[in-house]
Coordinates of C-alpha atoms in Angstrom, one line a residue:
V239 CA 0.1 0.2 -0.2
P240 CA 1.9 3.1 -1.1
L241 CA 2.0 5.8 1.6
L242 CA 4.4 8.5 0.3
T243 CA 6.6 9.5 -2.8
K244 CA 8.6 12.5 -2.4
D245 CA 11.1 14.0 -4.9
L246 CA 14.5 14.5 -3.6
T247 CA 15.8 18.1 -3.1
G248 CA 19.3 18.2 -4.2
I249 CA 19.6 14.9 -5.6
P250 CA 18.1 15.0 -9.5
N251 CA 15.9 12.6 -11.0
K252 CA 15.7 10.4 -7.4
E253 CA 12.5 10.1 -5.6
A254 CA 11.7 8.5 -2.1
T255 CA 9.1 6.0 -1.6
M256 CA 7.5 4.5 1.2
L257 CA 4.8 1.8 1.4
T258 CA 3.2 -1.2 3.3
V259 CA 3.9 -4.8 1.9
Q260 CA 1.1 -7.4 3.4
Y261 CA 1.9 -11.1 3.2
I262 CA -1.1 -13.7 3.5
P263 CA 0.0 -16.7 5.4
G264 CA 2.4 -18.8 3.4
G265 CA 2.5 -16.1 0.9
A266 CA 5.3 -15.1 -1.0
S267 CA 6.6 -12.9 -3.9
L268 CA 8.2 -14.0 -7.3
P269 CA 11.8 -13.5 -7.3
H270 CA 12.6 -9.7 -8.4
R271 CA 14.7 -6.5 -8.3
H272 CA 14.0 -2.5 -7.1
D273 CA 17.2 -1.1 -9.0
S274 CA 17.0 1.1 -5.8
H275 CA 18.1 1.4 -2.2
V276 CA 15.6 -0.5 -0.3
F277 CA 15.2 -0.4 3.6
V278 CA 12.8 -3.0 5.1
Y279 CA 11.2 -2.8 8.8
V280 CA 9.1 -5.6 9.8
L281 CA 5.8 -4.4 11.3
E282 CA 4.1 -7.7 12.2
G283 CA 4.8 -11.4 12.0
A284 CA 8.0 -12.8 10.4
V285 CA 9.3 -12.6 7.0
K286 CA 12.0 -14.6 5.0
M287 CA 14.5 -12.7 3.1
Q288 CA 17.0 -13.6 0.9
V289 CA 19.1 -11.6 -1.8
D290 CA 21.6 -13.2 -4.1
G291 CA 25.0 -13.9 -2.9
K292 CA 23.5 -13.7 1.0
P293 CA 22.2 -16.4 3.2
E294 CA 18.7 -16.2 3.9
V295 CA 17.2 -14.8 6.9
T296 CA 13.9 -14.7 9.3
L297 CA 13.0 -11.3 10.5
T298 CA 10.5 -10.7 13.1
A299 CA 8.9 -7.3 14.3
G300 CA 11.1 -4.5 14.8
Q301 CA 14.2 -6.2 12.6
T302 CA 15.6 -4.7 9.4
F303 CA 16.6 -5.6 6.2
Y304 CA 18.5 -3.7 3.2
E305 CA 18.7 -4.4 -0.5
N306 CA 21.3 -2.5 -2.8
P307 CA 20.5 -1.5 -6.4
T308 CA 22.3 -4.3 -7.9
D309 CA 20.5 -7.0 -5.7
V310 CA 18.0 -9.6 -7.0
H311 CA 15.5 -10.2 -4.2
R312 CA 15.4 -14.2 -4.5
V313 CA 13.1 -14.7 -1.3
S314 CA 10.5 -12.3 -0.1
A315 CA 8.1 -14.8 2.0
N316 CA 6.1 -14.9 5.0
A317 CA 7.7 -17.0 7.7
S318 CA 4.3 -18.3 8.9
T319 CA 1.9 -20.4 7.2
T320 CA -0.9 -19.4 9.8
Q321 CA -0.3 -15.7 10.4
P322 CA 0.2 -12.8 8.1
A323 CA 2.9 -10.4 8.4
K324 CA 3.6 -6.9 7.2
I325 CA 6.5 -4.8 6.3
L326 CA 7.2 -1.1 5.8
V327 CA 9.6 -0.4 2.9
F328 CA 11.5 2.8 2.1
M329 CA 13.3 3.0 -1.1
V330 CA 15.2 5.8 -2.6
K331 CA 14.7 5.0 -6.6
D332 CA 15.0 6.8 -10.1
K333 CA 12.2 9.1 -10.6
D334 CA 9.3 7.8 -12.6
K335 CA 10.6 4.1 -12.7
P336 CA 8.8 1.0 -11.7
A337 CA 9.6 0.4 -7.7
T338 CA 9.8 -3.1 -8.8
R339 CA 10.4 -5.5 -11.8
S340 CA 10.6 -9.3 -12.4
A341 CA 14.2 -10.7 -11.8
D342 CA 14.7 -11.7 -15.5
G343 CA 14.6 -7.8 -16.4
N344 CA 11.0 -7.7 -17.4

């Protein structure tokens, strides 16, 4: 759910975006990339996260995760099959470019 998008004064062609992502029990995203600096804060539940070349981690409420612009987000999933999970995402991205694209470049 988008919360805010704001041009970044003094940083040409960049914008900051804040949004929340909710995972249903057992829910997951397909591998993707953001081409952005992405900061994740777990609000509720537990999530599994992994970018290529790094180990998978399980994060619970209050923990954070970072992706750099070249990362492929391989695992993004609810760690529970019975409880929902919710994260807050803050990203610094190229203005007017999509926040997410598939890992294969589409």
